[in-house]
Coordinates of C-alpha atoms (C1' of nucleotides) in Angstrom, one line a residue:
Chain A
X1239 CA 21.5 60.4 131.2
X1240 CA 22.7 57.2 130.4
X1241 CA 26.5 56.6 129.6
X1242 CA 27.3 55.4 126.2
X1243 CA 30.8 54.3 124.8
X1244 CA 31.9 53.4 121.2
X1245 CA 34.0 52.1 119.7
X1246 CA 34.6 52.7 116.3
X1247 CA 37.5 51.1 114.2
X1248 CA 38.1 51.8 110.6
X1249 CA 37.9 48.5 108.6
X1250 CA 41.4 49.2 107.3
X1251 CA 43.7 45.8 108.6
X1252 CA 43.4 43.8 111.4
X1253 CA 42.7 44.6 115.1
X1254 CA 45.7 45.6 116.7
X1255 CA 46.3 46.0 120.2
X1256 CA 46.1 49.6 120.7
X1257 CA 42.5 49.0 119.1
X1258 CA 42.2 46.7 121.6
X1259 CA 42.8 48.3 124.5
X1260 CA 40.9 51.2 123.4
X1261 CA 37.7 49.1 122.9
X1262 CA 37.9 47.3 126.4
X1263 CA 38.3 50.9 128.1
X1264 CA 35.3 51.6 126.1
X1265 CA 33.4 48.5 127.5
X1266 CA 34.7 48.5 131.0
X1267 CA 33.5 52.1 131.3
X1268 CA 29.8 51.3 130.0
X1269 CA 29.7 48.3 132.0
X1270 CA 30.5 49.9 135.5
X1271 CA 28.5 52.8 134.8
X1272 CA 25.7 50.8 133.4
X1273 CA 25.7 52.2 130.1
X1274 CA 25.4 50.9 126.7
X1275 CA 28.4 49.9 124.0
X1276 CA 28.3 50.6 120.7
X1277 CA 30.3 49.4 118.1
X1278 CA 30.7 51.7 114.9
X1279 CA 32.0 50.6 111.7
X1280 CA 34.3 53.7 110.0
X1281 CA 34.2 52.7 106.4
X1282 CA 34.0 56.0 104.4
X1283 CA 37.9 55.3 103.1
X1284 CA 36.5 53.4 100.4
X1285 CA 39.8 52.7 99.0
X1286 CA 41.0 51.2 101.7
X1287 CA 38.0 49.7 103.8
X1288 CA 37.6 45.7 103.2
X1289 CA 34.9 43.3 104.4
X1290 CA 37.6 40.8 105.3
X1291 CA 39.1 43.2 108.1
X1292 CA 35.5 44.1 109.1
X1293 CA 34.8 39.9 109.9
X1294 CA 38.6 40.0 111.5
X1295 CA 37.5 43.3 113.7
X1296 CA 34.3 41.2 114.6
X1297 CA 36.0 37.9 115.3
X1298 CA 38.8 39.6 117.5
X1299 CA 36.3 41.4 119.3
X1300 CA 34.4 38.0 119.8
X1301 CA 37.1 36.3 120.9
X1302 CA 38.2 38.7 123.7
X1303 CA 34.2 38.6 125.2
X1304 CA 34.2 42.4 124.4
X1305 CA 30.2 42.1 123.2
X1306 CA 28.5 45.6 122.0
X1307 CA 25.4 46.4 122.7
X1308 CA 24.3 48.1 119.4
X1309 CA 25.7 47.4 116.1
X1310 CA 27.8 46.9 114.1
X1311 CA 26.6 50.5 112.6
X1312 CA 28.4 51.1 109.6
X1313 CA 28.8 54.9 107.9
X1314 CA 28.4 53.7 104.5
X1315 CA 24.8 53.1 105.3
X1316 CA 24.7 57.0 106.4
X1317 CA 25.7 58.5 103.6
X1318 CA 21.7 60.5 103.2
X1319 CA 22.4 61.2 106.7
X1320 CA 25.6 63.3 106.6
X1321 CA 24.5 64.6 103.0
X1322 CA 21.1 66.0 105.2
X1323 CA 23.4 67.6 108.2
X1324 CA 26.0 69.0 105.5
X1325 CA 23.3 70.9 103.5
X1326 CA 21.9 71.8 106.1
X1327 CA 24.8 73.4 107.6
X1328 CA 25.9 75.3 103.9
X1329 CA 22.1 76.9 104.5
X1330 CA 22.6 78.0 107.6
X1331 CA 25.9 79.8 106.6
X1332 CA 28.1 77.5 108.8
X1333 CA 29.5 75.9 106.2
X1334 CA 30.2 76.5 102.2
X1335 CA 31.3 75.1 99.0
X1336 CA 34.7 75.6 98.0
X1337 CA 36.6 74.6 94.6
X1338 CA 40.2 75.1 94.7
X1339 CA 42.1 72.2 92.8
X1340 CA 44.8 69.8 94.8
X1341 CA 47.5 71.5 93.1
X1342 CA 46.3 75.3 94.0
X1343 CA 45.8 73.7 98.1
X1344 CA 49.1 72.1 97.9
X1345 CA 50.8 75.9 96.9
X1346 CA 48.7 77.6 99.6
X1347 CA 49.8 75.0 102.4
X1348 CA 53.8 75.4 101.0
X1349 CA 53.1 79.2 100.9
X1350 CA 51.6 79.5 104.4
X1351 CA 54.6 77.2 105.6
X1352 CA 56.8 79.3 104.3
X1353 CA 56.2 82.1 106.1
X1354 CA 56.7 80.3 109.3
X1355 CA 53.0 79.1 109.7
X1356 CA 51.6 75.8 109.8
X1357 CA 50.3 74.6 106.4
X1358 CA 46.7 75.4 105.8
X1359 CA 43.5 76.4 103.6
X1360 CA 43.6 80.5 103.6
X1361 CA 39.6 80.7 103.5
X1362 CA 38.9 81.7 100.0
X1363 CA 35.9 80.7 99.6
X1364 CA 34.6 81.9 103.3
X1365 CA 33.0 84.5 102.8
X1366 CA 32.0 84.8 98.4
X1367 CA 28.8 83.5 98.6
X1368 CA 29.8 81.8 95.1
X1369 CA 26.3 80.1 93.2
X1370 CA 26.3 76.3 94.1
X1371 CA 28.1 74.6 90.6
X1372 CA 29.0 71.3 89.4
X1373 CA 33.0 71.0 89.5
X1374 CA 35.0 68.3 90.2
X1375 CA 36.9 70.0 92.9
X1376 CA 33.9 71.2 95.0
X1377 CA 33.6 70.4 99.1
X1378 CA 32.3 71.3 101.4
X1379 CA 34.4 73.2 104.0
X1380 CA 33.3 74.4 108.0
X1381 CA 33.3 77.6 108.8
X1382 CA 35.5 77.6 111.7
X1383 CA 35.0 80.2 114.1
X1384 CA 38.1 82.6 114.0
X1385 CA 38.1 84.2 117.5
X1386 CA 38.3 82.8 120.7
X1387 CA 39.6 79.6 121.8
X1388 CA 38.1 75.9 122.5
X1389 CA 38.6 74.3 125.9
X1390 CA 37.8 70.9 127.0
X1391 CA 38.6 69.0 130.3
X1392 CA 39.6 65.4 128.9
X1393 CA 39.4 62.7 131.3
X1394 CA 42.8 61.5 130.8
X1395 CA 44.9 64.5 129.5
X1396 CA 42.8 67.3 131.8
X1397 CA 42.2 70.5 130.7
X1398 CA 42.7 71.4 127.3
X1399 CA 43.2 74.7 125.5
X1400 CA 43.1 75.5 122.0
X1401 CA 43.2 78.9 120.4
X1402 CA 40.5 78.8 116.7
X1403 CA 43.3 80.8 115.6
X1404 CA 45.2 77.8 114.7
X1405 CA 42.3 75.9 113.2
X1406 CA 41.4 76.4 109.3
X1407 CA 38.5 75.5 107.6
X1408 CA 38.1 71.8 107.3
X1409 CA 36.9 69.9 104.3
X1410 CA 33.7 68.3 105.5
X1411 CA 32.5 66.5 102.5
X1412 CA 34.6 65.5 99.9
X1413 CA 34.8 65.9 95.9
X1414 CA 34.1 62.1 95.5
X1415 CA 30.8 62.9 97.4
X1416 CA 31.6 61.2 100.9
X1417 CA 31.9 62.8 104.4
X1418 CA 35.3 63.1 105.7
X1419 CA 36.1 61.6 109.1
X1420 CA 36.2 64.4 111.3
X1421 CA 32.6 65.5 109.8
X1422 CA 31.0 61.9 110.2
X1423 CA 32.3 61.0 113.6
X1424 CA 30.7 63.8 115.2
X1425 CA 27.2 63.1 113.6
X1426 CA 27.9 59.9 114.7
X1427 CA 28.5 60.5 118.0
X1428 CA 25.3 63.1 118.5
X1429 CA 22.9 60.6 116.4
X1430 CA 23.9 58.0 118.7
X1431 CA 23.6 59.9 121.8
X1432 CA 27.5 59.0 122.9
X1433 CA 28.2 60.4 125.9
X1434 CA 31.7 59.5 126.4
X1435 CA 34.5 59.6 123.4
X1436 CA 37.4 57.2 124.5
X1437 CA 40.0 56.8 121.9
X1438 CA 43.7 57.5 120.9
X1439 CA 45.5 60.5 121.6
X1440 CA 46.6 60.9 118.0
X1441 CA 43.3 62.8 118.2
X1442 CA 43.4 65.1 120.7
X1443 CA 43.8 67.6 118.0
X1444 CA 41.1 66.5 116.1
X1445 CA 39.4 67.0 118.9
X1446 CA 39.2 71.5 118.9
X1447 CA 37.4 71.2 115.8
X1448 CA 34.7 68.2 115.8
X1449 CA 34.0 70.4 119.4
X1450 CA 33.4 73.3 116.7
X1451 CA 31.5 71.5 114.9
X1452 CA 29.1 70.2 117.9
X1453 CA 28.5 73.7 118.7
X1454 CA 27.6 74.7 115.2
X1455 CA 25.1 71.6 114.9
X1456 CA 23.5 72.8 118.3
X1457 CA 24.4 69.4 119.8
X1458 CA 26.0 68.6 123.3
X1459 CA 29.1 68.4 123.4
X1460 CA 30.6 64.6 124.8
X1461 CA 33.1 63.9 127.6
X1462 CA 36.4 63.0 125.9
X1463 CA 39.3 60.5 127.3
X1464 CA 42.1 60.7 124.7
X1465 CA 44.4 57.3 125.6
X1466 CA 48.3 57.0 125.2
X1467 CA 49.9 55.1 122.6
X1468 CA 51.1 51.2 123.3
X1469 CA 54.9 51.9 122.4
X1470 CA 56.9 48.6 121.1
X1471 CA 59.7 47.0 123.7
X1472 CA 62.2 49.7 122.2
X1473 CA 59.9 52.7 122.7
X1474 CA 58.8 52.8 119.3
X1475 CA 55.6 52.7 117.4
X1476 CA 53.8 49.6 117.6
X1477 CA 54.5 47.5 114.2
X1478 CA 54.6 44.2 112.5
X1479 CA 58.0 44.6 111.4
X1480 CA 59.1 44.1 115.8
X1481 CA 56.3 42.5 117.3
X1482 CA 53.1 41.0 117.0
X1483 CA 50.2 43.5 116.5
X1484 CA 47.2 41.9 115.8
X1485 CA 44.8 40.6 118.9
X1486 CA 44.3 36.8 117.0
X1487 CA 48.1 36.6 116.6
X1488 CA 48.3 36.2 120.5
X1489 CA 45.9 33.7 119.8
X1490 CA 48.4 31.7 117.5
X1491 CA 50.8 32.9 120.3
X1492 CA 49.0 30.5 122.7
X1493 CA 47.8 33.4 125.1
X1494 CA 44.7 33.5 126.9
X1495 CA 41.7 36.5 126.2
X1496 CA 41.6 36.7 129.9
X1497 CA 45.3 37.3 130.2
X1498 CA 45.5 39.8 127.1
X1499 CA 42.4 41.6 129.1
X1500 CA 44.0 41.6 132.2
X1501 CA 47.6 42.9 130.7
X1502 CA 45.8 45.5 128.4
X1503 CA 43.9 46.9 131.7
X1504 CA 47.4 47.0 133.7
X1505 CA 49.0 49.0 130.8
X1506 CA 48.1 53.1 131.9
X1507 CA 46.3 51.8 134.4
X1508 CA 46.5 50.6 138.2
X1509 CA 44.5 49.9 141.1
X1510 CA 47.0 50.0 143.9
X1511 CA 48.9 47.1 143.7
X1512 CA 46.9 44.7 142.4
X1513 CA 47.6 42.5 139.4
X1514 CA 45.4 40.4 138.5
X1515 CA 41.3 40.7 138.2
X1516 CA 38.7 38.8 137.1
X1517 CA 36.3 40.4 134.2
X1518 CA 33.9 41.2 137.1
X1519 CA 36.8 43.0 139.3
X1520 CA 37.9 44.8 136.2
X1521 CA 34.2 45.9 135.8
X1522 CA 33.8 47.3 138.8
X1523 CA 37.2 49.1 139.8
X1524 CA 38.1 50.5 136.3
X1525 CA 37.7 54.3 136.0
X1526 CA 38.3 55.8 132.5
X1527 CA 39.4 59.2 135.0
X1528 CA 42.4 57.3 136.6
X1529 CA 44.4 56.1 133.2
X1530 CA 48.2 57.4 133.2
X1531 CA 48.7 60.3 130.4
X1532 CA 51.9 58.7 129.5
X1533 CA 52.7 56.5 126.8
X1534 CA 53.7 52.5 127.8
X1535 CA 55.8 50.0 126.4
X1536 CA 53.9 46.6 126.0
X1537 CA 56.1 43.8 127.8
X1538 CA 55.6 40.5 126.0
X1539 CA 57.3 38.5 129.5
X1540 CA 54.7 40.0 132.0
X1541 CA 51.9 39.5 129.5
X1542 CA 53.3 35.6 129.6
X1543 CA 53.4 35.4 133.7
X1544 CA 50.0 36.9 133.6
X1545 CA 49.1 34.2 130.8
X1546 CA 50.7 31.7 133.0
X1547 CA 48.8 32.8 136.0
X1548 CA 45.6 32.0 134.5
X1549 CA 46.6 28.7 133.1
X1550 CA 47.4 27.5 136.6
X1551 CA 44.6 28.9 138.2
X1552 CA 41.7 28.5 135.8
X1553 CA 39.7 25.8 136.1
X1554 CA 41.4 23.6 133.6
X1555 CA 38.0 22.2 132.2
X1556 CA 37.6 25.4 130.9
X1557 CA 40.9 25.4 129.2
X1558 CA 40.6 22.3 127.6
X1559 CA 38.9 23.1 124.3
X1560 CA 41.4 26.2 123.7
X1561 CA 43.8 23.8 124.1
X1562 CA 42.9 21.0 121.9
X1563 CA 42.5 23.9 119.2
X1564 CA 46.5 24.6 120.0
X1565 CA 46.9 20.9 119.0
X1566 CA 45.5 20.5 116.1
X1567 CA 47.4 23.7 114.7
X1568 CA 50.3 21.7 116.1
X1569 CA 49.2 18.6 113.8
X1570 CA 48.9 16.5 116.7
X1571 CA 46.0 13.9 116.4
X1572 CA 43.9 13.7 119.4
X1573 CA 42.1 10.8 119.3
X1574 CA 45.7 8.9 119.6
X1575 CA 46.7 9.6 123.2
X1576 CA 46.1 10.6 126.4
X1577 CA 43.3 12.7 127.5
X1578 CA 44.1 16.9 127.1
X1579 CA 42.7 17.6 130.1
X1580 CA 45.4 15.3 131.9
X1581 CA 48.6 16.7 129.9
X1582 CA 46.9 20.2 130.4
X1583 CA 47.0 19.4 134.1
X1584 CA 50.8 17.7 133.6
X1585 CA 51.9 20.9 131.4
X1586 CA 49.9 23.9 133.0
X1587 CA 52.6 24.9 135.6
X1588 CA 55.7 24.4 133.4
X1589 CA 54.5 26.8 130.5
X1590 CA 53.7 30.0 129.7
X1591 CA 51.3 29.8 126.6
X1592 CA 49.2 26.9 125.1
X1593 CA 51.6 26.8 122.1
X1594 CA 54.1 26.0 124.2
X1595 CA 51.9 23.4 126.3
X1596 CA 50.9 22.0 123.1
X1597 CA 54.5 21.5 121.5
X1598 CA 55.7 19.8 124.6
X1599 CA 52.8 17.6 124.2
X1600 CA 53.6 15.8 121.5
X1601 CA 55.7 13.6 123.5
X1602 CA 52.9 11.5 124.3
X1603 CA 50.8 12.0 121.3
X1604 CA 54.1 10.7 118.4
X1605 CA 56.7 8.3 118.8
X1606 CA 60.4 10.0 120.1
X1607 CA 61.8 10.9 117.0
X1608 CA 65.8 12.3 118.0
X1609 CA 66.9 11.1 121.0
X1610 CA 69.3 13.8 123.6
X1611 CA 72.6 12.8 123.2
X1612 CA 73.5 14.6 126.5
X1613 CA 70.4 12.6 127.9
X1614 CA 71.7 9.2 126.9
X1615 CA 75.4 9.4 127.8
X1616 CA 74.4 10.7 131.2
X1617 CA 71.3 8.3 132.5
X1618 CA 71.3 5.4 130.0
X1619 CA 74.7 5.1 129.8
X1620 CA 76.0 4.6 133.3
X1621 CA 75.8 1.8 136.0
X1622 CA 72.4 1.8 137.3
X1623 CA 70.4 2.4 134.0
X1624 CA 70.0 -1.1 133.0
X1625 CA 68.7 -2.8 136.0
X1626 CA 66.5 0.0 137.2
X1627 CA 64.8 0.2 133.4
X1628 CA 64.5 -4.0 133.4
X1629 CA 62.7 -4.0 137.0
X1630 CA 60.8 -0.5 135.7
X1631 CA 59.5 -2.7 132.9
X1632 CA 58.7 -5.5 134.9
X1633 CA 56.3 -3.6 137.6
X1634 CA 54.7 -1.8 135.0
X1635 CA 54.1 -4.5 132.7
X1636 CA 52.7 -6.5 136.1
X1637 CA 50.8 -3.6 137.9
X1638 CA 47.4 -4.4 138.6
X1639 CA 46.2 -0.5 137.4
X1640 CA 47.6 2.3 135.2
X1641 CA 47.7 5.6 136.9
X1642 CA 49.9 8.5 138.3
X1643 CA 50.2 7.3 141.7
X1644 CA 51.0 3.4 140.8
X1645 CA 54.0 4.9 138.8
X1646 CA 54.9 6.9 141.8
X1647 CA 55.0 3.8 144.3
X1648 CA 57.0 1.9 141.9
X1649 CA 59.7 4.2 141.4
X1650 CA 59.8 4.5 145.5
X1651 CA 59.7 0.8 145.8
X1652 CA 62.9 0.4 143.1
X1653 CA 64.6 3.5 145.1
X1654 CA 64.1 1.5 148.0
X1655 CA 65.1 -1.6 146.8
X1656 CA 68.2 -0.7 145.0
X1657 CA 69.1 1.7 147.4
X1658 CA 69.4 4.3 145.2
X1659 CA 68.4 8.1 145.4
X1660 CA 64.8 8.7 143.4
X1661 CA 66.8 10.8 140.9
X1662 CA 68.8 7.8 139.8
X1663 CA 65.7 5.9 139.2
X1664 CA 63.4 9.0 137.6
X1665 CA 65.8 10.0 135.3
X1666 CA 66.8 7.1 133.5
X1667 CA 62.7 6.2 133.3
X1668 CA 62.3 9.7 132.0
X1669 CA 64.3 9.6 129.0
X1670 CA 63.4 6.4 128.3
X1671 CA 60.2 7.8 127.9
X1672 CA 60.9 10.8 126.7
X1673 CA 64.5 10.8 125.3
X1674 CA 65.0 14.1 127.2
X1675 CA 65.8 14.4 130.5
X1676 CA 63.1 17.5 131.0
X1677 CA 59.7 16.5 131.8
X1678 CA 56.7 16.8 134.2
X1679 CA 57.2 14.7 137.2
X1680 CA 57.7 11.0 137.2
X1681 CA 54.5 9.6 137.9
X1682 CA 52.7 11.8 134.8
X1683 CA 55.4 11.2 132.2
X1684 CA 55.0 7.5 132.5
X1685 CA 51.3 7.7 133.2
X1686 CA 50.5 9.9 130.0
X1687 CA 52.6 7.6 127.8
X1688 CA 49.9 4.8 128.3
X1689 CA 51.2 1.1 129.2
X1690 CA 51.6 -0.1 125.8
X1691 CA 53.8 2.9 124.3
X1692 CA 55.7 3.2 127.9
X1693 CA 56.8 -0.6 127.7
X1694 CA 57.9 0.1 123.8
X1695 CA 59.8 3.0 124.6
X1696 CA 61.4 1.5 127.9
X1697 CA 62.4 -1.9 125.4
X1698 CA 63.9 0.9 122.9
X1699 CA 65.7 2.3 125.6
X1700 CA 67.0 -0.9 127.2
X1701 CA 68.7 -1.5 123.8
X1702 CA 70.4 1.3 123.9
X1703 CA 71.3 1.2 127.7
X1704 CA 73.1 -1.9 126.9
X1705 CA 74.8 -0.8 123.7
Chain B
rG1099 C1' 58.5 74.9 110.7
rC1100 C1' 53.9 75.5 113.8
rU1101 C1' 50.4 73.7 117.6
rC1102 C1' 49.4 70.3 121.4
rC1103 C1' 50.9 66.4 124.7
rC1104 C1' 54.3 63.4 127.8
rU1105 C1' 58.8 62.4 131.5
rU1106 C1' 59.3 57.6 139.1
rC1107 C1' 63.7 51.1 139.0
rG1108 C1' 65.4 47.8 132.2
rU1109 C1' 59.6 47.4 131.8
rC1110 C1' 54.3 48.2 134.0
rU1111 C1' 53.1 51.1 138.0
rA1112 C1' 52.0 53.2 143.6
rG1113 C1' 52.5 58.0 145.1
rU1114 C1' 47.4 64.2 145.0
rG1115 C1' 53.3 68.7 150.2
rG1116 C1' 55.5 65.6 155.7
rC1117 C1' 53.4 58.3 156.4
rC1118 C1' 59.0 58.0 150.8
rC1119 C1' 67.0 58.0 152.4
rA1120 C1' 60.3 56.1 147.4
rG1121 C1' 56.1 50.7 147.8
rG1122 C1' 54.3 46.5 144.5
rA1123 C1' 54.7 43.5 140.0
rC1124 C1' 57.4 41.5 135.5
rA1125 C1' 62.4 40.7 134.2
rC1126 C1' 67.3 39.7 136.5
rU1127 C1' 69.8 37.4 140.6
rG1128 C1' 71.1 34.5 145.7
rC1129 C1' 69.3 30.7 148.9
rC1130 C1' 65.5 26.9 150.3
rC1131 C1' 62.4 23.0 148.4
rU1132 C1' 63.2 19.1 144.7
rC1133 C1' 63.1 12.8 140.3
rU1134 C1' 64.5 16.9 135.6
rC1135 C1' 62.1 21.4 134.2
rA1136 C1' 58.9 24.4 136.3
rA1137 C1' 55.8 26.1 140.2
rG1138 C1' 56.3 27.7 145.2
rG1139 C1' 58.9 30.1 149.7
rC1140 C1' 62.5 33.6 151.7
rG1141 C1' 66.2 37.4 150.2
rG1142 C1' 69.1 41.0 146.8
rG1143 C1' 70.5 44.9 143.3
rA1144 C1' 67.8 48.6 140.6
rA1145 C1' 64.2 54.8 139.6
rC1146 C1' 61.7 60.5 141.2
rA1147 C1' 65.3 63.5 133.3
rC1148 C1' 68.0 68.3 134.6
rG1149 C1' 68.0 73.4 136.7
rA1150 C1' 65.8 77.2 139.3
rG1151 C1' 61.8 78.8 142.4
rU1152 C1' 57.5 78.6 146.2
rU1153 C1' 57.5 76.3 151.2
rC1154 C1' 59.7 75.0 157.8
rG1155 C1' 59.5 70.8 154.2
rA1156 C1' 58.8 68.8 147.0
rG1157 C1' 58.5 62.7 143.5
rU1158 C1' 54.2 65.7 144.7
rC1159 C1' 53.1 73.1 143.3
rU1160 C1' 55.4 77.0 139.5
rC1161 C1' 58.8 78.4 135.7
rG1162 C1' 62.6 77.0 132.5
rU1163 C1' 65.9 73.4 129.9
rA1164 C1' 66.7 68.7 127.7
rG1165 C1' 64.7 64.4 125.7
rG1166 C1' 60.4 61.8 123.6
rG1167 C1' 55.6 61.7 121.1
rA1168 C1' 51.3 63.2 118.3
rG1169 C1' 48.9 66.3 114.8
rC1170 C1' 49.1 70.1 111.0
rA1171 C1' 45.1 65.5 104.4
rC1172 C1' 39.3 65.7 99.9
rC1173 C1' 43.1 59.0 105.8
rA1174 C1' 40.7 57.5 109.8

RNA sequence: GCUCCCUUCGUCUAGUGGCCCAGGACACUGCCCUCUCAAGGCGGGAACACGAGUUCGAGUCUCGUAGGGAGCACCA
């Protein structure tokens, strides 16, 4: 039999990083095994369901490379479907109509609570055999078996034991005439021929009665990996209030899919001590079976060395365009300035996201617009800082070509010649270009700048050297 | 309240009874390198929640305690 995973998000708000995670578990474990992804749209909530976070799901999910094999399916187009398998069900006696109002299931829950229980339908409809009517209130409720207990061996929790005792009769399809989620996802799952259910832990204890329900529909029953929560920094739940949730804000962010991937794989999961892996590695050595049980905290600072990793070791070509995106966002105009791929190259060690890489870019892209005080005093200000910026500005303005290593010879030659050390020489050259005295090395900073601007900015700064 | 689940350095984790007076990574920190900042190299501090038990031997098995979480909807 063929392994198939699905994914199957409720079109509800944004994707959010648990979602995330869940859905690359879900493709990592179909690719290894050579199975099929589905994705699933879960839009019965038609109150709060939107097609704007259904194109958000689909663009997230794009973006990270996470590609389903079939689908987009989407439960509002299966409404006759679960209609069929619910009557079907009420003839068979598994199931049956029941019409209590909110109010009257409201006093049975605070009644049954109140004697020390948890809060749930009492079965009065069970076993009446009441004629079918028209009534607003009227579902349809499963018969859930009373005796026994229902056991499952989840791939991530293990073995699993659940006594029908504490099950009631869930509503199935609801007065408004829709399925209800527990009901849908299980003809869902058997239509589609899922063989593996990899999703939150908040439900595992869903997961006694859609079992239930399985048996009652005659279908078999999938394997089930119920995944930890992704706690905040603090150990709490995950919300926009304390971090960034959604996967396109680490986009704005200025993080890499790859990185996200490779982070989201690391969190509940290991592979001896190995930290990073390619998609491909990831593919292969991923095993739903070895997740941790426990919940983890997501750590924005490794997610940024991992983000880091990959901007140093990717090839930068391939960088480039998510970069140039960065830039614009950061209004800086391309087309006046040095090539991306080269302040990419300049940048890529001394960040840790493309919006960073990007904001320190626009040195070279926009004239200085506040000089560093601290920068001034301390390198234009002082002995050295007028000659060494005059004969700076001389060899530039005479040097046969304009590159890295031409920059890096003069500043040797004026060390040399000056007998100074090539700190006394770099610095004052890099705020004049800059008008900070942090930068990438020498030779870029001046090279990036282009000959025109560096000669403006190094007349600007001889002014102020000699003020 | 009831049911279920979880618990190794600050964080992510390795660990499936002896290889563990607990290994790696991020973070922190010392030194080296150095034109600044990084990157890189070499070091450092830092954890088995607690208590019983089983065993020659327990982070690893059992029970209990404490703490944390989830669910108990005509929401998914």
């Amino acid at each position: 039999m063929t392994v198939r995973t699905r994914f199957a998000p409720s079109p509800t708000g944004l994707l959010h990083i648990g979602g995330a995670r869940t859905a690359l578990y879900c493709w990592l474990e179909s690719r290894r095994r050579g199975g099929k992804f589905v994705l699933r749209i879960e839009d019965t909530d038609r109150e709060r369901s939107t097609d704007v976070a259904v194109q958000a799901i689909l663009d997230a999910m794009a973006w990270l490379g996470l590609a389903h094999d079939e689908g987009p399916i989407y439960q509002t187009a299966r409404l006759g479907r679960y209609q069929q398998v619910a009557n079907e069900l009420v003839a068979q006696g598994k199931a049956y109509y029941a019409y209590e109002s909110r109010e009257e299931i409201d006093a049975m829950r605070a009644a049954a609570q109140a004697a020390g229980d948890k809060p749930r339908y009492n079965g009065y409809y069970r076993e009446r055999n009441e004629p079918l009517r028209e009534d607003p209130n009227r579902v349809i409720r499963f018969k859930n078996p009373r005796e026994g207990s229902v056991v499952f061996d989840d791939k991530v929790k293990g073995r699993v034991e659940w006594a029908n005792a504490e099950l009631d009769d869930l509503v199935i399809f609801r007065s408004d005439g829709w399925p209800t989620y527990n009901f849908a996802v299980v003809v869902d799952d058997m239509d589609m021929g899922i063989t593996e259910v990899i999703r939150g832990d908040d439900h595992v204890n869903n997961t006694p009665r859609q079992i239930n329900i399985y048996h009652a529909l005659g279908a078999p029953v999938p394997q089930f990996a119920h995944l930890p929560m992704i706690l905040d920094k603090e150990g709490k739940k995950l919300s926009k209030r304390t971090s960034a949730v959604g996967v396109m804000d680490y986009r704005e962010l200025g993080f890499l899919p790859h990185a996200l991937l490779n982070y989201l794989v690391r969190l509940g999961w290991s592979h001896g001590d190995q930290e990073i892996f390619s998609i491909d590695e990831m593919v292969a050595l991923f095993d739903i079976a070895d997740v941790n049980k426990a919940p983890s905290r997501f750590d924005m600072e490794k997610l940024a060395w991992i983000n880091q990793h990959y901007l140093k070791t990717d090839d930068p070509t391939t960088l480039v365009a998510e970069f140039e995106w960065h830039l614009t966002r950061a209004g800086i105009d391309v087309a006046h300035g040095p090539q991306p791929l080269d302040v990419l190259l300049a940048l890529r060690d001394r960040v840790h996201t493309l919006k960073e890489m990007a904001e320190r870019a626009r040195i070279w892209y926009a004239p200085i617009v506040e000089w560093d005080d601290k920068a001034v005093a301390k390198h234009l200000r002082n002995a050295n800082a007028l000659s060494v910026l005059q004969a700076a500005r001389a060899s530039l303005a005479a040097a046969a070509d304009w590159s890295p290593a031409m920059v890096q010879q003069m500043v040797q030659e004026i060390a040399a010649q000056m007998e100074l050390g090539l700190g006394k020489v770099a610095q004052p050259l890099r705020v004049a270009i800059t008008g900070t005295q942090v930068s990438p090395s020498i030779e870029d900073t001046v090279y990036l700048a282009g000959r025109a601007e560096a000669l403006k900015r190094i007349d600007a700064a001889l002014v102020i050297a000699g003020q």
